[in-house]
mmCIF file of C-alpha atoms in Angstrom:
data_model
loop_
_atom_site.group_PDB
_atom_site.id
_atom_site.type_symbol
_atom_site.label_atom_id
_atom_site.label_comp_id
_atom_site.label_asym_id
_atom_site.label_seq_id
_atom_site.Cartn_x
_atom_site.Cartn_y
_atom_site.Cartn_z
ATOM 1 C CA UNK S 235 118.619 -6.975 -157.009
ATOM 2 C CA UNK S 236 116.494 -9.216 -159.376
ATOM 3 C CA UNK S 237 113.057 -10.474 -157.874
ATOM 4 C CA UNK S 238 109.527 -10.905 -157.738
ATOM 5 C CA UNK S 239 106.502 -9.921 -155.988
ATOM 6 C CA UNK S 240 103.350 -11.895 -155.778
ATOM 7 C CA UNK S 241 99.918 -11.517 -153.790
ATOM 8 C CA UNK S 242 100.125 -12.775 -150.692
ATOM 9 C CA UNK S 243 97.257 -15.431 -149.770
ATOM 10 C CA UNK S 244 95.537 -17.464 -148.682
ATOM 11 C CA UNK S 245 92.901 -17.235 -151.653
ATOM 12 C CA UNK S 246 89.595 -18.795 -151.301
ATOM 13 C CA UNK S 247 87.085 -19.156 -154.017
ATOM 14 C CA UNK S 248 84.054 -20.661 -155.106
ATOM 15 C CA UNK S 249 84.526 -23.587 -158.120
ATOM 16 C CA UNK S 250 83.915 -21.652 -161.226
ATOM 17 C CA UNK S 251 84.678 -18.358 -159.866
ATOM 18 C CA UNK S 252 87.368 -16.138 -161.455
ATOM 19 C CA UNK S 253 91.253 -16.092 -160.239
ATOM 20 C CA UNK S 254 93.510 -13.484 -160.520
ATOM 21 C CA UNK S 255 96.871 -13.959 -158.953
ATOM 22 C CA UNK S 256 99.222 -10.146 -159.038
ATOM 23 C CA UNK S 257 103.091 -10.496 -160.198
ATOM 24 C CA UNK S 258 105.275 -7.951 -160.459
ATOM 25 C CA UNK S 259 108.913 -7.729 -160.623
ATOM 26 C CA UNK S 260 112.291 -5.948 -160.400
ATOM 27 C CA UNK S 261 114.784 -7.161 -162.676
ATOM 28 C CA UNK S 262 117.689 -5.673 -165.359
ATOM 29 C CA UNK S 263 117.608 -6.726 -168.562
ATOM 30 C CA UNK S 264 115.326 -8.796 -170.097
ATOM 31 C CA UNK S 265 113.778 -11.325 -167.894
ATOM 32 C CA UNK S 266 111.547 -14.736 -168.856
ATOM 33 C CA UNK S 267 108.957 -14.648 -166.549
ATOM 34 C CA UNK S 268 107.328 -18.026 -165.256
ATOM 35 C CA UNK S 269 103.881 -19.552 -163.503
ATOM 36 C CA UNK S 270 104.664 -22.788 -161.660
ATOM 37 C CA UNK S 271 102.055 -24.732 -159.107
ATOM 38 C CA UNK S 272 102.722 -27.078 -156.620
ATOM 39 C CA UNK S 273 99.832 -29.366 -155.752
ATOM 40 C CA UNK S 274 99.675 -30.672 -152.402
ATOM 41 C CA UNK S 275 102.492 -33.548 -151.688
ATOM 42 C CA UNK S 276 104.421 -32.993 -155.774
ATOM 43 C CA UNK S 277 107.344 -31.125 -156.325
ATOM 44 C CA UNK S 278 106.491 -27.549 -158.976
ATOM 45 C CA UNK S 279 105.558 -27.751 -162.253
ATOM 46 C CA UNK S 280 105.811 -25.437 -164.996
ATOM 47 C CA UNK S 281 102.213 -23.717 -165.480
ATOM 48 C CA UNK S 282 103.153 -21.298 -167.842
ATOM 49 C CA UNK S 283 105.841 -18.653 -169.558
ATOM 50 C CA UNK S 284 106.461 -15.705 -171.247
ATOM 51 C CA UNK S 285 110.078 -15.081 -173.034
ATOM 52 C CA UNK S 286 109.572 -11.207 -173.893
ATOM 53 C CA UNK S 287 107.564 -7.831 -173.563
ATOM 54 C CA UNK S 288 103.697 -8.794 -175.099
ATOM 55 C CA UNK S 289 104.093 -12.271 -174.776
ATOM 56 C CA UNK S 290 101.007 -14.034 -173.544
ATOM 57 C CA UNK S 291 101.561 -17.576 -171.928
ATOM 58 C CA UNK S 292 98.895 -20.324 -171.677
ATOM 59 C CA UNK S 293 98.151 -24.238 -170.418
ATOM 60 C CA UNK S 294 94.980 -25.275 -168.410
ATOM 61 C CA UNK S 295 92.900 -22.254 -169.063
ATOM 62 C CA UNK S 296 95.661 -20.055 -167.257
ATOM 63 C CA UNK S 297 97.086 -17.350 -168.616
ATOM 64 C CA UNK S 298 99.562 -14.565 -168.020
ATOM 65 C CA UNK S 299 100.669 -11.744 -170.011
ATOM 66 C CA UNK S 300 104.595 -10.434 -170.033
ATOM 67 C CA UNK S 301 104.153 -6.623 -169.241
ATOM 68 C CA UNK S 302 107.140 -4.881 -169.398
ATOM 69 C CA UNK S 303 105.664 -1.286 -168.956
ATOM 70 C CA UNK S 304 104.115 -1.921 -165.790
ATOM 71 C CA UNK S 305 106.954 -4.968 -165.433
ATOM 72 C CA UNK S 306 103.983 -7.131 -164.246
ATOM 73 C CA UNK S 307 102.955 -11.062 -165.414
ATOM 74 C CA UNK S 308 99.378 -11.394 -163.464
ATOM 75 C CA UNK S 309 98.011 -14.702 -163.712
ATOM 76 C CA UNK S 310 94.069 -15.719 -164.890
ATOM 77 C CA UNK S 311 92.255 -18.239 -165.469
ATOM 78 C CA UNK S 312 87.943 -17.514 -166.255
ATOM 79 C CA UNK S 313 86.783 -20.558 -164.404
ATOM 80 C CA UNK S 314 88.422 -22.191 -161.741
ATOM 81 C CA UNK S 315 88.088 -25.821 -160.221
ATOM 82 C CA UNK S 316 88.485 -27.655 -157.017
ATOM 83 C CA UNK S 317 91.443 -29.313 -159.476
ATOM 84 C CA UNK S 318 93.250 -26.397 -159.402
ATOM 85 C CA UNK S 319 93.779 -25.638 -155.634
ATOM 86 C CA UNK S 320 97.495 -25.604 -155.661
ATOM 87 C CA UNK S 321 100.169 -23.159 -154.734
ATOM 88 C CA UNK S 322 101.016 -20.880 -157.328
ATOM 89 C CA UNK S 323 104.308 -19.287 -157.931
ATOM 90 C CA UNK S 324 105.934 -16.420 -160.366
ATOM 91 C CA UNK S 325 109.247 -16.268 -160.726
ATOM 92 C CA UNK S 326 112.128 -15.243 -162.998
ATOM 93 C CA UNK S 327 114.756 -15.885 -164.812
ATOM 94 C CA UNK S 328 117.709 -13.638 -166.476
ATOM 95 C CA UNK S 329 119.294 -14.096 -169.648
ATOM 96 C CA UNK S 330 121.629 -16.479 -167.795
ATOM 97 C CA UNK S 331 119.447 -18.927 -167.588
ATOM 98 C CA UNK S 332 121.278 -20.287 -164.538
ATOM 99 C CA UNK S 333 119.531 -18.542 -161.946
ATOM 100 C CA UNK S 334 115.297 -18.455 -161.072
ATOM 101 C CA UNK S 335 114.267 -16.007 -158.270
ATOM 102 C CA UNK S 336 110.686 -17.079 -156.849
ATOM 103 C CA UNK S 337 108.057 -15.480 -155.000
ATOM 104 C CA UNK S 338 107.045 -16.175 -152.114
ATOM 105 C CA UNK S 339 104.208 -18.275 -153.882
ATOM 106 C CA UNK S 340 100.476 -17.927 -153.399
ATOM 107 C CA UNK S 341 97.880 -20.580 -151.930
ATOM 108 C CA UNK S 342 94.742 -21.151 -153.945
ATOM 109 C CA UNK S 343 91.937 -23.180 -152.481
ATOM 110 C CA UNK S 344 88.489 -23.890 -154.501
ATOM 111 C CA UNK S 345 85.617 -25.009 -152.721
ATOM 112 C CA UNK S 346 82.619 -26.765 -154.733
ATOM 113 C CA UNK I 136 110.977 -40.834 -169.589
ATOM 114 C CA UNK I 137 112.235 -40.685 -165.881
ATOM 115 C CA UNK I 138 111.793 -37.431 -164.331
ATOM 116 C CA UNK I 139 113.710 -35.974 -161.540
ATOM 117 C CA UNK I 140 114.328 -37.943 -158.259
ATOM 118 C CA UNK I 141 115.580 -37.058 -154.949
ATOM 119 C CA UNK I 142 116.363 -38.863 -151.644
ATOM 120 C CA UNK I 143 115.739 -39.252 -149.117
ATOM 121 C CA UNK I 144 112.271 -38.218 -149.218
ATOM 122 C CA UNK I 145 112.156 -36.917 -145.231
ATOM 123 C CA UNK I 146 115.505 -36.651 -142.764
ATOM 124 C CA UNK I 147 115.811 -35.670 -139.296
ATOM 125 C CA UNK I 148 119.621 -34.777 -138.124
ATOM 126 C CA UNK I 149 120.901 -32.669 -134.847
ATOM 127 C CA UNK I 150 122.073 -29.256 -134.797
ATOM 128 C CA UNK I 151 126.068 -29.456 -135.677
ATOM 129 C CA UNK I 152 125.413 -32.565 -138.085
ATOM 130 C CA UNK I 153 126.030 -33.201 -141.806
ATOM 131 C CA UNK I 154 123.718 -34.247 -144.428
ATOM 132 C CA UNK I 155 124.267 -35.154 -148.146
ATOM 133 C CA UNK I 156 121.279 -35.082 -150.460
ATOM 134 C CA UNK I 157 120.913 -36.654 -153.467
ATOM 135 C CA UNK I 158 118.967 -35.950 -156.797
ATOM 136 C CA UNK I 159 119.473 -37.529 -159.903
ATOM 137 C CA UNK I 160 118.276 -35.427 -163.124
ATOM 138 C CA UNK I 161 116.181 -35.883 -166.100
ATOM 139 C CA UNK I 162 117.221 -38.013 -168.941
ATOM 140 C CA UNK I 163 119.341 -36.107 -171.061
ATOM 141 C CA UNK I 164 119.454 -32.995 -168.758
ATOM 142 C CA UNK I 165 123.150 -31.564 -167.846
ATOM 143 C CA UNK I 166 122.287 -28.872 -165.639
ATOM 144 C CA UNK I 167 121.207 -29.418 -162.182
ATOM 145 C CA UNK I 168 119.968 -26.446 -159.614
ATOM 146 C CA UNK I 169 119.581 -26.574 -156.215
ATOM 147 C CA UNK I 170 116.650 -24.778 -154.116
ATOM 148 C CA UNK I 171 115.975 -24.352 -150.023
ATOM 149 C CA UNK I 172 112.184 -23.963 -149.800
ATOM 150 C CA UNK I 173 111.488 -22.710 -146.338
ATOM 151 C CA UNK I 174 107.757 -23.266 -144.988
ATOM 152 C CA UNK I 175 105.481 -20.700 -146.316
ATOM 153 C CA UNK I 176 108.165 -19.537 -148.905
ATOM 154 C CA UNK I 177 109.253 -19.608 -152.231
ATOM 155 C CA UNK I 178 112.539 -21.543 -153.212
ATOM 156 C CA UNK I 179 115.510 -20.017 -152.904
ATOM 157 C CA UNK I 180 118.080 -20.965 -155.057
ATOM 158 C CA UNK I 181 121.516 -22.439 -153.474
ATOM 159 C CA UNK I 182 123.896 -23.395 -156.709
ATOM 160 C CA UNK I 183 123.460 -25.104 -160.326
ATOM 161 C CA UNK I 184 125.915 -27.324 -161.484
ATOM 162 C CA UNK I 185 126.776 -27.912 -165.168
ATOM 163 C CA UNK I 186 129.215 -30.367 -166.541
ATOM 164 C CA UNK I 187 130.308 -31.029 -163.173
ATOM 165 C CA UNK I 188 131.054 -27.456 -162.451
ATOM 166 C CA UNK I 189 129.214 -25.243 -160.292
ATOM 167 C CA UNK I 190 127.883 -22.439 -162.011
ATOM 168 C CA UNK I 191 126.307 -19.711 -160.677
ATOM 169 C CA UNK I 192 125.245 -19.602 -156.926
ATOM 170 C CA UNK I 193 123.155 -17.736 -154.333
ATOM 171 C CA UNK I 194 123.331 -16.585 -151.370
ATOM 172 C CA UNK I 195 124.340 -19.382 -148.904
ATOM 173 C CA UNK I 196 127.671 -19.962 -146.884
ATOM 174 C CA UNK I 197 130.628 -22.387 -147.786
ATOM 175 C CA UNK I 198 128.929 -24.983 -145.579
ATOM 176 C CA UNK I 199 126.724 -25.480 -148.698
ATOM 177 C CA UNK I 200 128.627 -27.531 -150.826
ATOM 178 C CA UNK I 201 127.583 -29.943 -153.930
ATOM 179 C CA UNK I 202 128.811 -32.294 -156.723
ATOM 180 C CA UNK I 203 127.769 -33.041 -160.111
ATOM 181 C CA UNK I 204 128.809 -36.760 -161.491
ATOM 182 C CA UNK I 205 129.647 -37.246 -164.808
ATOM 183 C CA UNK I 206 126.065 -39.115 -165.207
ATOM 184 C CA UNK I 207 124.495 -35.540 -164.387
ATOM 185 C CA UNK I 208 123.669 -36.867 -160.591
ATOM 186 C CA UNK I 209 124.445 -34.258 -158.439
ATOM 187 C CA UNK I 210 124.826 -34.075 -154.313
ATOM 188 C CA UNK I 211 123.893 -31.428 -151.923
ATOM 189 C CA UNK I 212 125.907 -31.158 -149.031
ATOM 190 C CA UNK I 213 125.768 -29.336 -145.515
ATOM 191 C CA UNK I 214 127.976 -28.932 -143.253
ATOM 192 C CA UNK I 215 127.184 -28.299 -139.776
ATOM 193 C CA UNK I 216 123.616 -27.887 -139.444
ATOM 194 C CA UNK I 217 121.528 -25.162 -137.908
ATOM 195 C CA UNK I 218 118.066 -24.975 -137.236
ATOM 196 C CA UNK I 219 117.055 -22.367 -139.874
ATOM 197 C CA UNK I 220 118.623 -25.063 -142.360
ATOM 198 C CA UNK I 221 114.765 -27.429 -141.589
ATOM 199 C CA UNK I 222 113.567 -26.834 -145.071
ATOM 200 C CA UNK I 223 112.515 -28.456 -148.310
ATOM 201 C CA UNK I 224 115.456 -29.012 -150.338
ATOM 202 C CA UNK I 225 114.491 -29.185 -154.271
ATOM 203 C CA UNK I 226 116.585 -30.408 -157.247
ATOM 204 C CA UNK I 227 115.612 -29.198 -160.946
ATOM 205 C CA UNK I 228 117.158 -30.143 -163.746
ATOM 206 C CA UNK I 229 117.100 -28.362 -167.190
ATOM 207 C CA UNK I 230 117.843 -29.733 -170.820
ATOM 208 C CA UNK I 231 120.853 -28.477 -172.706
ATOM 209 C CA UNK I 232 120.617 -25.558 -175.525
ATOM 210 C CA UNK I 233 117.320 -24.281 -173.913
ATOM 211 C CA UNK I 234 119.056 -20.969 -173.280
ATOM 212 C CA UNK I 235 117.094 -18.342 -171.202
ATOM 213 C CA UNK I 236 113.656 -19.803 -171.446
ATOM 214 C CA UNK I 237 114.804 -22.693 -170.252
ATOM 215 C CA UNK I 238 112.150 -24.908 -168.423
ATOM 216 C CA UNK I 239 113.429 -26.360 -165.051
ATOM 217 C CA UNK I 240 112.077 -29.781 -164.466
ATOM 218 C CA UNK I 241 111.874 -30.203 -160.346
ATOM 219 C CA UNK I 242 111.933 -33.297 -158.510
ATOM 220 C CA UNK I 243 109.755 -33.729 -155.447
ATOM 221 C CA UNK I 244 112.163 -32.593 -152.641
ATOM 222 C CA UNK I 245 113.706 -33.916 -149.401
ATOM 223 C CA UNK I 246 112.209 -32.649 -146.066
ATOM 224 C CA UNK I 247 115.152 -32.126 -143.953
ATOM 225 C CA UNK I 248 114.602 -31.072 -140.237
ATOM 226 C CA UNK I 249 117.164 -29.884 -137.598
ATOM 227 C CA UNK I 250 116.549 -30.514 -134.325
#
């Protein structure tokens, strides 16, 4: 069945540091591929998204490319902040539209 | 613009009980999805409801049960609780004619615990 795969955590890094977050995932068809974050005590927000194969999604400094060959969506950002410690999730969506399939979301802490 | 709401914010019921949560969508949004968030876990999703019809749902039992309104509110309802049902219950709501890369707009959850 359809889902995703994403790094499991907890990730700790230093304010300014570099963030990579892995997502892969198993789906037919043609997937949209999403980056939400939940800060502490909020409900998820869309971070980011990518519709189709090559398509590079940004907001915040993050970004995430749609790889269909290695059916991955890793997320980046060059520079993070104590801001930014959230938990970060990839998930999915098929050309339904009426379904999103999560991961199992990875915590991001920044320390000054 | 009002975003998403949902209450109760926390809940505490017994093993056995029932519970109805509530979330009432976007302005403008017809679709509604429902979403157990375990601790430590990513949403799962439970049902979406569009023009008061479910459409589309996941893998749950019959004892999850829900309700759109014809002002796009919807209910989520269970039916005798277990413990594995404690979770964070999340409401998103999506915009018509958004089609696959639809964005769904989430509400801040109710924190329901079995006992």
């Amino acid at each position: 069945g359809d889902s995703v795969t994403q790094m499991e955590g907890p990730v700790t890094l230093s304010e300014e540091a570099f963030l990579t977050i892995n997502c892969t995932y198993t789906a037919t068809g043609y997937p949209s591929l999403f980056w939400y974050v939940q800060y502490p005590g909020e409900g998820l927000q869309l971070l980011l998204k990518a519709t189709k194969a090559d398509d590079k999604g940004s907001n915040k400094g993050f970004e995430a490319t749609y790889r269909k060959e290695t059916t991955s969506f890793h997320l980046e950002k060059g520079s993070v902040q104590v801001s930014d410690s959230a938990v970060y999730f990839c998930a999915l969506s098929k050309n339904t539209g009426n379904q999103f399939y999560f991961g199992t979301g990875t915590s991001l802490t920044v320390i000054p | 613009e009002t975003g998403v709401t949902q209450s109760p914010t926390h809940l505490i019921k017994t093993r056995g009980q029932q519970v109805t949560l509530r979330c009432s969508s976007q302005s403008g949004h017809n679709t509604v999805s429902w979403y157990q968030q375990a601790l430590g876990q990513g949403p799962q999703f439970i049902f979406q409801y569009y023009r008061e019809e479910e459409n589309g749902r996941g893998n749950f039992p019959p004892r999850f049960s829900g309700l759109q309104f014809p002002n796009y509110s919807s209910e989520l309802n269970v039916n005798a609780l277990e413990l594995d049902d404690s979770a964070l219950y999340l409401c998103a709501s999506t915009k018509p004619g958004t089609g696959v890369s639809n964005e769904q707009f989430f509400g801040p959850g109710t924190r329901l615990t079995v006992l």
